[in-house]
Short mmCIF file of C-alpha atoms in Angstrom, two decimals:
data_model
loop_
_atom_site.label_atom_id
_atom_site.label_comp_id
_atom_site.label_asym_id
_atom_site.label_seq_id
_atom_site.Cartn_x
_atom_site.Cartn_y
_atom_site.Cartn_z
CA UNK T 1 126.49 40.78 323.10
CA UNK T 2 126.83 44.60 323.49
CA UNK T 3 127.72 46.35 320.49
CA UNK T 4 131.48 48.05 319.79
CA UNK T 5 131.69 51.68 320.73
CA UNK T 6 131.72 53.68 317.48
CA UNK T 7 135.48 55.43 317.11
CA UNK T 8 135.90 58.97 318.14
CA UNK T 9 135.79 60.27 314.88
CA UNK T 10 132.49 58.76 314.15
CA UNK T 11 131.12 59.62 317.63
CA UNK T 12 131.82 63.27 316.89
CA UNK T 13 129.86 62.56 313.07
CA UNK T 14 127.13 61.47 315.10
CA UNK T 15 127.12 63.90 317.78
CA UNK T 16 127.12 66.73 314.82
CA UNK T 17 124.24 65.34 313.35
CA UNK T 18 122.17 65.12 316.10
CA UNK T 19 122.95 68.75 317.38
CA UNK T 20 122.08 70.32 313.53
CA UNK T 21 119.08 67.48 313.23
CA UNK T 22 117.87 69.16 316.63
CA UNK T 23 117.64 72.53 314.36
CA UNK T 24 118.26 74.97 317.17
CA UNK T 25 121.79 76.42 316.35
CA UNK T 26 121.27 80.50 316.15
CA UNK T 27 117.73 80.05 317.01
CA UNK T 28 116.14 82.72 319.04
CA UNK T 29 115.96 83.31 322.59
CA UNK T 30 113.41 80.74 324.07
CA UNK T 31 112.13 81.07 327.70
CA UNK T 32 112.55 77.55 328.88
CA UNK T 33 116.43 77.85 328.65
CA UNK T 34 116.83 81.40 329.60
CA UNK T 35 114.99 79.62 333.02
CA UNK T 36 117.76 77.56 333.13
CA UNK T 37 120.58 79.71 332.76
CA UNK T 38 119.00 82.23 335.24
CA UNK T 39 118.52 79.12 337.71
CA UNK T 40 122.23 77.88 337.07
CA UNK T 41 123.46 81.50 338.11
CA UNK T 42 121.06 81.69 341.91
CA UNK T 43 122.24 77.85 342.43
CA UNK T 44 125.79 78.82 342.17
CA UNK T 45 125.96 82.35 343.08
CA UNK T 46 128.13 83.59 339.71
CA UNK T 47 127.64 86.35 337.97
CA UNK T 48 127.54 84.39 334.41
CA UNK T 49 125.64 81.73 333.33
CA UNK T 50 125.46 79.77 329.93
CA UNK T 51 123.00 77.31 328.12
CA UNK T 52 125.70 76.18 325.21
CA UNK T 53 125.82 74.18 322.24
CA UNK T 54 128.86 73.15 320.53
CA UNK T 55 128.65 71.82 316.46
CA UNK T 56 132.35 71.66 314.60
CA UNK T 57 133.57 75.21 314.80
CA UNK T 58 131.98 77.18 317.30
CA UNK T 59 130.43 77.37 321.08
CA UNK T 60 127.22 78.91 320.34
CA UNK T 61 125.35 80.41 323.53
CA UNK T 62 121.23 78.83 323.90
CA UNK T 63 120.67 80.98 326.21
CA UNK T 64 122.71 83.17 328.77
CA UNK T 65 122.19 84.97 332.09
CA UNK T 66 124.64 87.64 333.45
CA UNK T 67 126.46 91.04 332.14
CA UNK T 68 128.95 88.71 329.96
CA UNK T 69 128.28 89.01 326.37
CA UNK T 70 129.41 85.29 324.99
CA UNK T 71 127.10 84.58 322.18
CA UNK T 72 129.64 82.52 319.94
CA UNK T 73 132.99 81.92 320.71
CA UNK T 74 135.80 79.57 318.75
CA UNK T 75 135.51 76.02 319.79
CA UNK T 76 139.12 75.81 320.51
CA UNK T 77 138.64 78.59 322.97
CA UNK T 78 135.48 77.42 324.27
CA UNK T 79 135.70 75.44 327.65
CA UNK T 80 132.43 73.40 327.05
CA UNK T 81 134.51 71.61 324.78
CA UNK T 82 136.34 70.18 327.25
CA UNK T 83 133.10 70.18 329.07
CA UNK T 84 131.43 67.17 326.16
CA UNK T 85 134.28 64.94 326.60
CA UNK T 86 133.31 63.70 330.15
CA UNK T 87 129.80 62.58 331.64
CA UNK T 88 130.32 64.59 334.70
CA UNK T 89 130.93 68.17 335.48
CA UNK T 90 134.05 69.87 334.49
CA UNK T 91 134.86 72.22 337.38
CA UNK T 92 137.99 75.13 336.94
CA UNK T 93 138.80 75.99 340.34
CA UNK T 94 141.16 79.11 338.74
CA UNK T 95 141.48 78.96 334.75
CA UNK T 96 144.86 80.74 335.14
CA UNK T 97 146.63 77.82 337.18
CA UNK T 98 145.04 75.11 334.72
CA UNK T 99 147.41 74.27 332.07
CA UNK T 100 144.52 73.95 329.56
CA UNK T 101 143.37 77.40 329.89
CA UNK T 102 146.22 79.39 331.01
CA UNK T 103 146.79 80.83 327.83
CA UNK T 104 143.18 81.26 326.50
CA UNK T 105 142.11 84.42 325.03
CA UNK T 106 138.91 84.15 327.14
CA UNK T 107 140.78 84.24 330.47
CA UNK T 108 143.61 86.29 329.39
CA UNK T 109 141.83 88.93 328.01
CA UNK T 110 137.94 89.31 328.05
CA UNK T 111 136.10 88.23 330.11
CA UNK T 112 138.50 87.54 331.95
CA UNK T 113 137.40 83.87 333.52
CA UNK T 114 138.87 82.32 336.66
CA UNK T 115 136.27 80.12 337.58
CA UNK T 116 134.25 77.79 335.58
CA UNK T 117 132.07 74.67 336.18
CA UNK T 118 129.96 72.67 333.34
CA UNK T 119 127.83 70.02 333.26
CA UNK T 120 127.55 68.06 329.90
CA UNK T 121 123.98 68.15 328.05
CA UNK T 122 123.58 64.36 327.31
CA UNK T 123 121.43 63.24 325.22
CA UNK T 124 119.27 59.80 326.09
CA UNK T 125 120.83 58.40 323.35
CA UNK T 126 124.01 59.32 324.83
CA UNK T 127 125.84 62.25 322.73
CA UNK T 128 126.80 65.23 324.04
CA UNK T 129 124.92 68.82 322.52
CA UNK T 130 126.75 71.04 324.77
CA UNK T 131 126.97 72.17 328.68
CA UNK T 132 124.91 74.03 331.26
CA UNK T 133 127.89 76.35 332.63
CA UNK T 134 128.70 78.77 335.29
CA UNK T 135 131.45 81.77 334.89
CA UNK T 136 133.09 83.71 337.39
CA UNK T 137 135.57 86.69 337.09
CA UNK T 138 137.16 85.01 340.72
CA UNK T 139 138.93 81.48 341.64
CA UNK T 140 136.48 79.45 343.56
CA UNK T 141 134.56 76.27 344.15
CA UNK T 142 131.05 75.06 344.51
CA UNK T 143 129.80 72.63 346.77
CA UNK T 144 128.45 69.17 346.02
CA UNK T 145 125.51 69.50 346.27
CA UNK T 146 125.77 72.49 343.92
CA UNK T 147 127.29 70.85 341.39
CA UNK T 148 124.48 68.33 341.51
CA UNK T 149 122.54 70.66 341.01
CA UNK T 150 124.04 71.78 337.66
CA UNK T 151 124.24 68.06 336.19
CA UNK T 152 120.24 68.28 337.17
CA UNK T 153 120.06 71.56 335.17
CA UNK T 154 121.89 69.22 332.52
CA UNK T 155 119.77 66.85 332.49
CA UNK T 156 116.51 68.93 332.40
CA UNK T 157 118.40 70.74 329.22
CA UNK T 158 118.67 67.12 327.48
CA UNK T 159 115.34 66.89 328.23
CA UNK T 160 114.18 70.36 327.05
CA UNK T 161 116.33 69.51 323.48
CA UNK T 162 114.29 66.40 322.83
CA UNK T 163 111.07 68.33 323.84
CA UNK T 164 111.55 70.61 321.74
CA UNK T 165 112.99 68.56 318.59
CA UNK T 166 109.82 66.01 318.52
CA UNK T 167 107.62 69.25 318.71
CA UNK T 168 109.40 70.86 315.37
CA UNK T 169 109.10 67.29 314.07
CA UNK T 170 105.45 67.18 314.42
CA UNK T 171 105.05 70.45 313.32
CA UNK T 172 107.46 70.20 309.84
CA UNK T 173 105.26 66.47 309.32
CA UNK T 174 102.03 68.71 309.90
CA UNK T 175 103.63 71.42 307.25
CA UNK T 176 104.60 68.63 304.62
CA UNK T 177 100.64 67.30 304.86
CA UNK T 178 99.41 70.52 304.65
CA UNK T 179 101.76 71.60 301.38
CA UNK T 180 100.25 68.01 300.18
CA UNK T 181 97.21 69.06 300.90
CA UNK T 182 97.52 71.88 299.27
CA UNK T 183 98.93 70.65 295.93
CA UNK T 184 96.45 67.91 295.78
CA UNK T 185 93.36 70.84 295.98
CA UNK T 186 95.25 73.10 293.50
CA UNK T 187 95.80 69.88 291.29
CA UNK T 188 92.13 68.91 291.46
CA UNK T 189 91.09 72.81 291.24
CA UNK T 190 93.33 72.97 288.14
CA UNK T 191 91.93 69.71 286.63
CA UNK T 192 88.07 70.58 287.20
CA UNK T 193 88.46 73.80 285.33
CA UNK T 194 89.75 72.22 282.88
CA UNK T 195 87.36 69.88 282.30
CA UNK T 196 84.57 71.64 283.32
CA UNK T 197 83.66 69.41 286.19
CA UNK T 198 82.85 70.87 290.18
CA UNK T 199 82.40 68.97 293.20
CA UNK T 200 80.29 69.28 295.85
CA UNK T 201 79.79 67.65 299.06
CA UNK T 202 77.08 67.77 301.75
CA UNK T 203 77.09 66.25 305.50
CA UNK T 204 74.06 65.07 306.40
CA UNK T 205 73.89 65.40 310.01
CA UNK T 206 74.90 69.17 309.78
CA UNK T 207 73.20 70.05 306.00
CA UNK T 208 76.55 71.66 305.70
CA UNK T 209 77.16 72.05 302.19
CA UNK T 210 80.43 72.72 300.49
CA UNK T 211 81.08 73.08 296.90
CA UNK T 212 84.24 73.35 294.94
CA UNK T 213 85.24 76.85 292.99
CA UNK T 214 84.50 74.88 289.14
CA UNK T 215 80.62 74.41 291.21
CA UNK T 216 80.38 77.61 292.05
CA UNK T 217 81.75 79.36 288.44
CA UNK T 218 78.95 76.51 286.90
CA UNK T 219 76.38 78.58 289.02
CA UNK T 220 78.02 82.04 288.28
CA UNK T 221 78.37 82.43 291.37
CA UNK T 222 82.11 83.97 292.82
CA UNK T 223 84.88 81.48 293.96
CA UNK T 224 84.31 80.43 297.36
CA UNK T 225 80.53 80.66 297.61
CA UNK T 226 79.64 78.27 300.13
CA UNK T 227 75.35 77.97 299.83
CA UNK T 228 73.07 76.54 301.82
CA UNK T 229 70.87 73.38 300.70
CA UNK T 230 67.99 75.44 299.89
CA UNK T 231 69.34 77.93 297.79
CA UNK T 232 71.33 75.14 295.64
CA UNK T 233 68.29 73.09 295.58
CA UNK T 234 66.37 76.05 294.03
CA UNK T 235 68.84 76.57 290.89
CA UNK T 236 67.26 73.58 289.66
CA UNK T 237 64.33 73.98 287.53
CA UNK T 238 60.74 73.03 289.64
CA UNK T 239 60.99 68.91 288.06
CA UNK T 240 64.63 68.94 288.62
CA UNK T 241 64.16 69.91 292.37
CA UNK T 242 61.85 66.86 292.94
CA UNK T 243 64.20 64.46 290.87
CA UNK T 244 67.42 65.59 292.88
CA UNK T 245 65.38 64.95 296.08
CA UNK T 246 64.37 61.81 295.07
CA UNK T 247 67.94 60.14 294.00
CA UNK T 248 69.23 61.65 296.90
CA UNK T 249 66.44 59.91 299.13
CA UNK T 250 67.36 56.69 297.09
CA UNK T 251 71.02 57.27 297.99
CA UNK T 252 70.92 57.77 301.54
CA UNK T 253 67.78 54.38 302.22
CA UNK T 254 69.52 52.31 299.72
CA UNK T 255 73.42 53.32 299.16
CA UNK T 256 72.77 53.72 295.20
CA UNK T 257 74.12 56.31 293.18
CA UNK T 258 72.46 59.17 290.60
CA UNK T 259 73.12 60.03 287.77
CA UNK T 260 70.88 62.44 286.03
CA UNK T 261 70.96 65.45 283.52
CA UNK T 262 68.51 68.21 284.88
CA UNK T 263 67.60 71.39 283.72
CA UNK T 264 69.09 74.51 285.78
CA UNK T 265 68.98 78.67 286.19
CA UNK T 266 72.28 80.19 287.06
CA UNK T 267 72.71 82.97 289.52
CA UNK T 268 72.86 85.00 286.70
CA UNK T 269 69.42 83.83 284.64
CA UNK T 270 71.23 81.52 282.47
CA UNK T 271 69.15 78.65 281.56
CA UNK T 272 71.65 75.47 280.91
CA UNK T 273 71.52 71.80 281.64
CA UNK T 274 73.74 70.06 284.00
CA UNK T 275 74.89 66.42 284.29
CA UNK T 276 74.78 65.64 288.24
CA UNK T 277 76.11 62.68 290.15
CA UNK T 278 76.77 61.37 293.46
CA UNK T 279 76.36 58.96 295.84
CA UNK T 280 76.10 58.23 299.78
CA UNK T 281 79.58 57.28 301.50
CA UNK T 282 80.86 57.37 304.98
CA UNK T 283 83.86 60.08 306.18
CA UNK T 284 85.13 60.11 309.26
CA UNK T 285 82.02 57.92 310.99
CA UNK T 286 79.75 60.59 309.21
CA UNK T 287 77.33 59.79 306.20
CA UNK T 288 77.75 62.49 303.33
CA UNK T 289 76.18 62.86 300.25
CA UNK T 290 78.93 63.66 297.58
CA UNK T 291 79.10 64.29 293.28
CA UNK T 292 80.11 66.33 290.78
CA UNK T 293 78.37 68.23 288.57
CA UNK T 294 79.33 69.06 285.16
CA UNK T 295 77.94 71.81 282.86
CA UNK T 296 76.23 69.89 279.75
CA UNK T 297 74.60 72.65 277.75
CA UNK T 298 76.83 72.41 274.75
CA UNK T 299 76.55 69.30 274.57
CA UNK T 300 72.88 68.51 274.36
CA UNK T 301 72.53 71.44 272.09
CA UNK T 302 74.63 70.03 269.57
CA UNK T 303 72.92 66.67 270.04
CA UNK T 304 69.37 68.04 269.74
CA UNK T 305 70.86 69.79 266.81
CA UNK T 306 71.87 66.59 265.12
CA UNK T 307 68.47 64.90 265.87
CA UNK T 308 66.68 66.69 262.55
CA UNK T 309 69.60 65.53 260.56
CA UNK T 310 68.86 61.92 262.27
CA UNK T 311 65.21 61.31 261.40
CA UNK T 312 65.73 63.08 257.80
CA UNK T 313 68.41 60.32 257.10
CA UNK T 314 67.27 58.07 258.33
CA UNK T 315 64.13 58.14 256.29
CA UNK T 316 65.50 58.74 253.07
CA UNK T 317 67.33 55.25 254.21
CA UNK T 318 64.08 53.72 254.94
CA UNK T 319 62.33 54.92 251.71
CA UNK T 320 65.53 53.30 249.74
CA UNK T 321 65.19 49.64 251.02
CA UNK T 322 61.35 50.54 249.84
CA UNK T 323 62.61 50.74 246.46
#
């Protein structure tokens, strides 16, 4: 069972949604229409030619071709209005014997149309955007076969509308991923300062290495330092070196994750110990080795610290079950 046409009044919601949700009202010029306007003026020898959309108030010119300036006009003036009620084009032989237009500002007064033909931009889903339209200062008539060719122009205008709106779509999904993106990062950027941890990551089929900015301030190295595997091997201190190797060797044969805490030299002669993890995983159909790494200095200090304390105690608690 086909479903009821909606009302006018809710046709005319939907159309106005479409048009804005097409976002192309007092856009700039765009090549692809100005083609069309300048093809709709050599197919039907005027001197004026429009691309137009119309939303609620006004007749807003896509694109135009001619020496008529007609950039926005009031939609009860405009004659694409009449143009979006029909399917078919709306030819004006002579605007001034038409009953609709005889008292119109636009043929009245400037421009000064007689002659105007428009073919309805139809959407595939049906609602009309606006018209591709053709102006002339002198009654007339096209052909047939020229006015087919304006409902073609039409149609390639529907087509160039839909084009165009699925490419913004893609491109405002690609923006909202990247903003994502981007507030994840800053989140985990903000996160790993704050807890002193950095990240690193290293694909092994390229030995690409990447490291996060808390990694590289660990290092005292600047934000951004991107090293290669040697010279962040060689912060390690010479037994270090061979126990990274090894869990990473372990990793990569046996899918089994590290955790160690090594000794380390910063770029700036600091001698501190790290606690380093990570593990093998696949990205992407590529095996990378990935961890954090997490500055431990203060830690052990205060633990080796302790350890005196520890053995005195607990000797004095030894010598007391003696007694």
């Amino acid at each position: 069972m086909s479903q009821p046409r909606p009302a006018p009044d809710d046709r005319e919601t939907q159309r106005l949604a479409r048009l804005h949700g097409l976002d192309v009202l007092d856009t700039a010029a765009e090549p692809f229409f100005d083609a069309l306007a300048a093809a709709a003026c050599a197919i039907a020898g005027t001197p004026v030619a429009l691309v137009t959309l119309v939303d609620a108030r006004h007749q807003w010119a896509k694109a135009r071709a001619g020496d008529v300036e007609l950039t926005q006009v009031p939609r009860e003036h405009a004659f694409c209005t009449h143009t979006i009620e029909g399917d078919t084009v709306l030819e004006v032989p002579d605007a001034t014997a038409d009953a609709r237009f005889q008292a119109n500002p636009l043929v009245t007064g400037g421009p000064a149309i007689r002659y105007y033909a428009g073919a309805p931009i139809v959407m595939p889903d049906g609602l009309r955007m606006g018209a591709v339209c053709v102006i002339d200062r002198q009654p007339r008539r096209l052909r047939p076969d020229q006015l087919a060719a304006l409902a073609c122009l039409a149609d390639v205008a529907a087509e160039g509308l839909e084009q165009r709106g699925r490419v913004l779509g893609r491109a405002r999904a690609a923006d909202e991923l990247e903003q994502r993106v981007r507030a994840s990062e800053a989140f985990l950027e903000r996160t790993g300062r704050i807890a002193g941890v950095g990240g690193w990551q290293l694909d092994l089929e390229s030995n690409a290495l990447l490291w996060s900015n808390q990694t590289c301030r660990i290092h005292d190295l600047p934000d951004g330092h991107q090293p290669s595997l040697e010279e962040a091997i060689g912060y390690y201190a010479p037994d270090g070196r061979e126990a990274i190797a090894q869990a990473g060797a372990t990793a990569i044969a046996e899918e089994r994750a590290w955790d160690l805490e090594l000794a380390m030299v910063t770029a700036h002669g600091r001698s501190i110990w790290v606690r380093a993890n990570g593990t093998c995983e696949q990205q992407d159909g590529r095996r990378i080795l990935i961890g954090a790494l997490q500055d431990v200095t203060e830690r052990r200090q205060a633990t080796q610290a302790l350890a005196p304390s520890e053995r005195k105690y607990r000797k004095l608690f030894d010598n007391s079950l003696g007694l």
